mmCIF file of C-alpha atoms in Angstrom:
data_model
loop_
_atom_site.group_PDB
_atom_site.id
_atom_site.type_symbol
_atom_site.label_atom_id
_atom_site.label_comp_id
_atom_site.label_asym_id
_atom_site.label_seq_id
_atom_site.Cartn_x
_atom_site.Cartn_y
_atom_site.Cartn_z
ATOM 1 C CA UNK A 10 0.213 -0.078 0.208
ATOM 2 C CA UNK A 11 3.088 2.074 0.984
ATOM 3 C CA UNK A 12 5.730 3.207 -0.928
ATOM 4 C CA UNK A 13 8.401 2.569 1.695
ATOM 5 C CA UNK A 14 8.912 -1.081 2.670
ATOM 6 C CA UNK A 15 11.229 -2.074 5.829
ATOM 7 C CA UNK A 16 12.474 -6.056 6.380
ATOM 8 C CA UNK A 17 12.388 -7.866 8.636
ATOM 9 C CA UNK A 18 8.748 -7.103 10.083
ATOM 10 C CA UNK A 19 10.107 -8.699 13.130
ATOM 11 C CA UNK A 20 13.549 -9.505 15.016
ATOM 12 C CA UNK A 21 14.671 -11.074 17.776
ATOM 13 C CA UNK A 22 18.349 -10.379 18.612
ATOM 14 C CA UNK A 23 20.705 -11.545 21.757
ATOM 15 C CA UNK A 24 22.860 -8.891 22.954
ATOM 16 C CA UNK A 25 25.999 -9.963 21.147
ATOM 17 C CA UNK A 26 24.257 -10.529 17.323
ATOM 18 C CA UNK A 27 24.793 -8.200 14.890
ATOM 19 C CA UNK A 28 22.020 -7.731 12.008
ATOM 20 C CA UNK A 29 20.821 -4.931 9.749
ATOM 21 C CA UNK A 30 17.320 -3.865 8.998
ATOM 22 C CA UNK A 31 16.646 -2.480 5.672
ATOM 23 C CA UNK A 32 14.600 -0.005 4.187
ATOM 24 C CA UNK A 33 13.357 1.208 0.781
ATOM 25 C CA UNK A 34 11.103 3.719 -1.061
ATOM 26 C CA UNK A 35 9.958 3.347 -4.441
ATOM 27 C CA UNK A 36 8.459 7.554 -4.508
ATOM 28 C CA UNK A 37 11.626 8.852 -5.828
ATOM 29 C CA UNK A 38 12.029 11.147 -2.644
ATOM 30 C CA UNK A 39 15.357 12.631 -1.777
ATOM 31 C CA UNK A 40 15.245 12.339 2.489
ATOM 32 C CA UNK A 41 15.008 8.792 4.376
ATOM 33 C CA UNK A 42 14.773 9.288 8.111
ATOM 34 C CA UNK A 43 15.237 6.114 10.764
ATOM 35 C CA UNK A 44 12.703 6.387 14.136
ATOM 36 C CA UNK A 45 12.604 4.777 16.948
ATOM 37 C CA UNK A 46 9.220 4.365 18.852
ATOM 38 C CA UNK A 47 8.611 2.831 21.823
ATOM 39 C CA UNK A 48 5.544 2.533 24.347
ATOM 40 C CA UNK A 49 3.959 5.195 25.310
ATOM 41 C CA UNK A 50 6.785 7.309 23.922
ATOM 42 C CA UNK A 51 6.729 9.836 21.026
ATOM 43 C CA UNK A 52 8.594 9.020 17.966
ATOM 44 C CA UNK A 53 12.443 9.771 18.323
ATOM 45 C CA UNK A 54 14.226 10.531 15.455
ATOM 46 C CA UNK A 55 17.303 8.683 15.019
ATOM 47 C CA UNK A 56 19.006 9.951 11.681
ATOM 48 C CA UNK A 57 18.512 11.725 8.670
ATOM 49 C CA UNK A 58 19.586 11.500 5.063
ATOM 50 C CA UNK A 59 18.730 14.713 3.227
ATOM 51 C CA UNK A 60 20.346 15.461 -0.486
ATOM 52 C CA UNK A 61 23.120 12.577 0.287
ATOM 53 C CA UNK A 62 23.630 14.363 3.456
ATOM 54 C CA UNK A 63 23.745 12.686 6.836
ATOM 55 C CA UNK A 64 22.243 14.363 10.272
ATOM 56 C CA UNK A 65 22.626 12.547 13.200
ATOM 57 C CA UNK A 66 20.706 12.875 16.770
ATOM 58 C CA UNK A 67 23.256 13.211 18.680
ATOM 59 C CA UNK A 68 21.418 11.208 21.681
ATOM 60 C CA UNK A 69 21.779 7.957 19.599
ATOM 61 C CA UNK A 70 24.220 5.536 20.907
ATOM 62 C CA UNK A 71 26.863 3.721 18.515
ATOM 63 C CA UNK A 72 25.445 0.989 18.764
ATOM 64 C CA UNK A 73 23.317 1.913 16.016
ATOM 65 C CA UNK A 74 24.835 2.950 12.445
ATOM 66 C CA UNK A 75 23.062 4.043 9.948
ATOM 67 C CA UNK A 76 23.857 3.416 6.083
ATOM 68 C CA UNK A 77 22.369 5.237 2.846
ATOM 69 C CA UNK A 78 23.938 3.943 -0.167
ATOM 70 C CA UNK A 79 21.651 5.751 -2.508
ATOM 71 C CA UNK A 80 18.136 7.908 -2.487
ATOM 72 C CA UNK A 81 16.063 4.599 -2.391
ATOM 73 C CA UNK A 82 17.880 2.480 0.205
ATOM 74 C CA UNK A 83 18.490 3.024 4.471
ATOM 75 C CA UNK A 84 20.063 0.350 6.421
ATOM 76 C CA UNK A 85 20.216 0.069 9.966
ATOM 77 C CA UNK A 86 23.254 -1.707 11.331
ATOM 78 C CA UNK A 87 22.780 -2.953 14.818
ATOM 79 C CA UNK A 88 25.194 -4.608 17.069
ATOM 80 C CA UNK A 89 25.589 -5.684 20.922
ATOM 81 C CA UNK A 90 22.224 -4.113 21.386
ATOM 82 C CA UNK A 91 20.714 -3.723 24.952
ATOM 83 C CA UNK A 92 17.325 -4.858 26.146
ATOM 84 C CA UNK A 93 16.165 -1.346 26.391
ATOM 85 C CA UNK A 94 16.408 -1.122 22.598
ATOM 86 C CA UNK A 95 13.547 -3.044 22.054
ATOM 87 C CA UNK A 96 11.144 -1.014 20.151
ATOM 88 C CA UNK A 97 9.577 -0.207 16.630
ATOM 89 C CA UNK A 98 11.806 0.985 14.158
ATOM 90 C CA UNK A 99 10.449 3.466 11.728
ATOM 91 C CA UNK A 100 11.400 4.537 8.378
ATOM 92 C CA UNK A 101 10.111 7.404 6.266
ATOM 93 C CA UNK A 102 11.282 8.937 3.380
ATOM 94 C CA UNK A 103 10.068 12.401 2.282
ATOM 95 C CA UNK A 104 10.708 14.689 -0.478
ATOM 96 C CA UNK A 105 12.135 18.217 0.629
ATOM 97 C CA UNK A 106 10.827 20.786 -1.826
ATOM 98 C CA UNK A 107 11.892 24.470 -0.580
ATOM 99 C CA UNK A 108 12.063 23.188 3.115
ATOM 100 C CA UNK A 109 8.433 21.689 2.891
ATOM 101 C CA UNK A 110 8.037 17.689 3.358
ATOM 102 C CA UNK A 111 5.359 15.416 4.136
ATOM 103 C CA UNK A 112 6.825 12.057 5.629
ATOM 104 C CA UNK A 113 6.216 8.771 4.579
ATOM 105 C CA UNK A 114 6.467 5.843 6.638
ATOM 106 C CA UNK A 115 7.390 1.902 6.035
ATOM 107 C CA UNK A 116 5.461 -0.553 8.357
ATOM 108 C CA UNK A 117 8.174 -0.911 10.923
ATOM 109 C CA UNK A 118 10.344 -3.609 12.196
ATOM 110 C CA UNK A 119 9.223 -4.398 15.590
ATOM 111 C CA UNK A 120 12.770 -5.514 17.499
ATOM 112 C CA UNK A 121 12.813 -7.191 20.461
ATOM 113 C CA UNK A 122 16.496 -7.809 22.252
ATOM 114 C CA UNK A 123 17.083 -10.686 24.589
ATOM 115 C CA UNK B 3 7.991 22.106 28.847
ATOM 116 C CA UNK B 4 7.738 19.055 26.121
ATOM 117 C CA UNK B 5 8.211 20.692 22.455
ATOM 118 C CA UNK B 6 5.052 18.854 21.290
ATOM 119 C CA UNK B 7 2.071 18.212 23.747
ATOM 120 C CA UNK B 8 -1.364 16.491 22.828
ATOM 121 C CA UNK B 9 -3.330 15.159 25.810
ATOM 122 C CA UNK B 10 -2.934 11.086 25.781
ATOM 123 C CA UNK B 11 -6.778 10.546 26.580
ATOM 124 C CA UNK B 12 -7.945 7.880 25.628
ATOM 125 C CA UNK B 13 -11.357 10.166 24.440
ATOM 126 C CA UNK B 14 -14.120 7.423 24.266
ATOM 127 C CA UNK B 15 -16.853 8.767 22.181
ATOM 128 C CA UNK B 16 -20.009 7.425 20.718
ATOM 129 C CA UNK B 17 -20.406 6.744 16.987
ATOM 130 C CA UNK B 18 -21.312 9.614 15.650
ATOM 131 C CA UNK B 19 -20.244 12.005 17.889
ATOM 132 C CA UNK B 20 -17.770 15.135 17.298
ATOM 133 C CA UNK B 21 -14.583 15.427 18.902
ATOM 134 C CA UNK B 22 -11.854 17.898 18.936
ATOM 135 C CA UNK B 23 -7.991 17.114 20.055
ATOM 136 C CA UNK B 24 -5.436 20.316 20.513
ATOM 137 C CA UNK B 25 -1.713 20.173 20.508
ATOM 138 C CA UNK B 26 0.268 23.023 21.914
ATOM 139 C CA UNK B 27 4.026 23.506 20.463
ATOM 140 C CA UNK B 28 7.002 25.549 22.050
ATOM 141 C CA UNK B 29 8.740 26.697 19.253
ATOM 142 C CA UNK B 30 7.312 30.025 17.816
ATOM 143 C CA UNK B 31 9.396 29.492 14.952
ATOM 144 C CA UNK B 32 7.407 26.257 13.799
ATOM 145 C CA UNK B 33 6.901 26.449 10.095
ATOM 146 C CA UNK B 34 4.849 23.359 8.909
ATOM 147 C CA UNK B 35 1.992 21.369 11.113
ATOM 148 C CA UNK B 36 0.457 18.148 10.176
ATOM 149 C CA UNK B 37 -1.672 15.410 11.686
ATOM 150 C CA UNK B 38 -0.811 11.972 11.298
ATOM 151 C CA UNK B 39 -2.937 8.964 12.555
ATOM 152 C CA UNK B 40 -1.497 5.830 14.003
ATOM 153 C CA UNK B 41 -3.451 2.384 14.276
ATOM 154 C CA UNK B 42 -2.696 0.087 16.549
ATOM 155 C CA UNK B 43 0.403 -1.928 15.730
ATOM 156 C CA UNK B 44 0.757 0.057 12.576
ATOM 157 C CA UNK B 45 2.641 3.260 11.002
ATOM 158 C CA UNK B 46 1.777 6.488 11.254
ATOM 159 C CA UNK B 47 0.014 7.372 7.831
ATOM 160 C CA UNK B 48 -0.476 11.263 7.081
ATOM 161 C CA UNK B 49 -4.058 12.216 8.021
ATOM 162 C CA UNK B 50 -3.862 15.709 7.150
ATOM 163 C CA UNK B 51 -1.245 19.244 6.702
ATOM 164 C CA UNK B 52 -2.116 21.892 8.385
ATOM 165 C CA UNK B 53 -2.405 25.326 7.339
ATOM 166 C CA UNK B 54 -2.819 29.030 8.517
ATOM 167 C CA UNK B 55 -6.198 29.262 6.958
ATOM 168 C CA UNK B 56 -7.867 26.073 8.158
ATOM 169 C CA UNK B 57 -8.308 23.247 6.005
ATOM 170 C CA UNK B 58 -11.188 20.709 5.820
ATOM 171 C CA UNK B 59 -11.055 17.035 4.624
ATOM 172 C CA UNK B 60 -14.290 15.480 4.678
ATOM 173 C CA UNK B 61 -15.264 15.478 8.331
ATOM 174 C CA UNK B 62 -12.182 16.514 9.231
ATOM 175 C CA UNK B 63 -10.946 19.847 10.183
ATOM 176 C CA UNK B 64 -7.811 20.887 11.006
ATOM 177 C CA UNK B 65 -6.453 24.807 12.546
ATOM 178 C CA UNK B 66 -3.692 26.686 13.200
ATOM 179 C CA UNK B 67 -3.849 29.338 15.794
ATOM 180 C CA UNK B 68 0.091 30.341 15.434
ATOM 181 C CA UNK B 69 -0.440 33.482 18.313
ATOM 182 C CA UNK B 70 -1.324 31.140 20.798
ATOM 183 C CA UNK B 71 0.715 28.296 19.117
ATOM 184 C CA UNK B 72 -1.715 25.309 19.088
ATOM 185 C CA UNK B 73 -2.956 23.574 15.989
ATOM 186 C CA UNK B 74 -6.453 21.926 16.376
ATOM 187 C CA UNK B 75 -8.055 18.505 14.394
ATOM 188 C CA UNK B 76 -12.446 18.022 14.546
ATOM 189 C CA UNK B 77 -13.676 15.185 13.702
ATOM 190 C CA UNK B 78 -17.344 15.320 13.047
ATOM 191 C CA UNK B 79 -19.726 12.132 13.017
ATOM 192 C CA UNK B 80 -17.412 9.980 14.191
ATOM 193 C CA UNK B 81 -17.219 6.247 12.611
ATOM 194 C CA UNK B 82 -15.950 3.355 14.418
ATOM 195 C CA UNK B 83 -13.350 3.142 11.824
ATOM 196 C CA UNK B 84 -11.480 6.727 13.365
ATOM 197 C CA UNK B 85 -10.345 4.393 16.509
ATOM 198 C CA UNK B 86 -6.864 4.747 16.596
ATOM 199 C CA UNK B 87 -4.286 7.242 17.746
ATOM 200 C CA UNK B 88 -3.552 10.923 16.319
ATOM 201 C CA UNK B 89 -0.328 12.372 16.244
ATOM 202 C CA UNK B 90 0.669 16.089 16.297
ATOM 203 C CA UNK B 91 3.610 16.911 14.113
ATOM 204 C CA UNK B 92 5.203 20.006 13.853
ATOM 205 C CA UNK B 93 8.452 21.302 11.954
ATOM 206 C CA UNK B 94 10.812 24.009 12.424
ATOM 207 C CA UNK B 95 14.388 24.803 11.155
ATOM 208 C CA UNK B 96 17.271 23.787 13.592
ATOM 209 C CA UNK B 97 20.653 25.350 13.177
ATOM 210 C CA UNK B 98 20.194 25.469 9.394
ATOM 211 C CA UNK B 99 18.250 21.876 9.214
ATOM 212 C CA UNK B 100 14.839 21.182 9.471
ATOM 213 C CA UNK B 101 13.350 19.542 12.508
ATOM 214 C CA UNK B 102 10.409 17.467 12.807
ATOM 215 C CA UNK B 103 8.805 16.762 15.976
ATOM 216 C CA UNK B 104 6.401 14.488 16.896
ATOM 217 C CA UNK B 105 3.571 14.611 20.005
ATOM 218 C CA UNK B 106 2.876 11.529 22.098
ATOM 219 C CA UNK B 107 -0.257 11.313 20.558
ATOM 220 C CA UNK B 108 -3.833 11.441 21.204
ATOM 221 C CA UNK B 109 -5.632 8.245 22.012
ATOM 222 C CA UNK B 110 -9.430 8.082 20.534
ATOM 223 C CA UNK B 111 -12.166 5.126 20.928
ATOM 224 C CA UNK B 112 -14.709 5.382 19.033
ATOM 225 C CA UNK B 113 -17.701 3.000 20.442
ATOM 226 C CA UNK B 114 -20.759 1.544 19.049
#
């Protein structure tokens, strides 16, 4: 239904594992985002790739590492996560025009860290 | 004070009721405003943008009050399918870059 897809949809990992989340947008947008959504908290912006420029939220731990090889693909590499990192990870994309944009979200990856 | 504040609810209303949500924002330089809808265990989806002059889309009306720094969403003739969490989103420029801030959401439960 949406032009933003995410895989996997569900992921269970141990604290010593390394995994990657993938996002792909088919909308021709020029910006992509990673968000974290924890229970009863607002969406937290983690990373932005806009016009090939990376903007970070400095509060995001280094165990999260983004990669944006092109304007259509975005990855979030995970390593040595903690149980409190369990959350819904949402990817979004937008077309930024004159500073104005509307974001479209993927279905999310529900992550459980044991 | 939170950058974007919403009453978490839940708002429990009967079918056919009119319900209104408010959202306040703290940054007077905020530029763009949106309402998103998020169903349980699903991703947020854009409901409507909010324009200075106010705008309407069917049963939904959004308004912006810059002086008081709040936006509102009015839903008329509520349907069972309107049950969801409604997220207020505000954008502004932060050190030359756009920043989007989401509210925590207001939960609406429409009952038969």
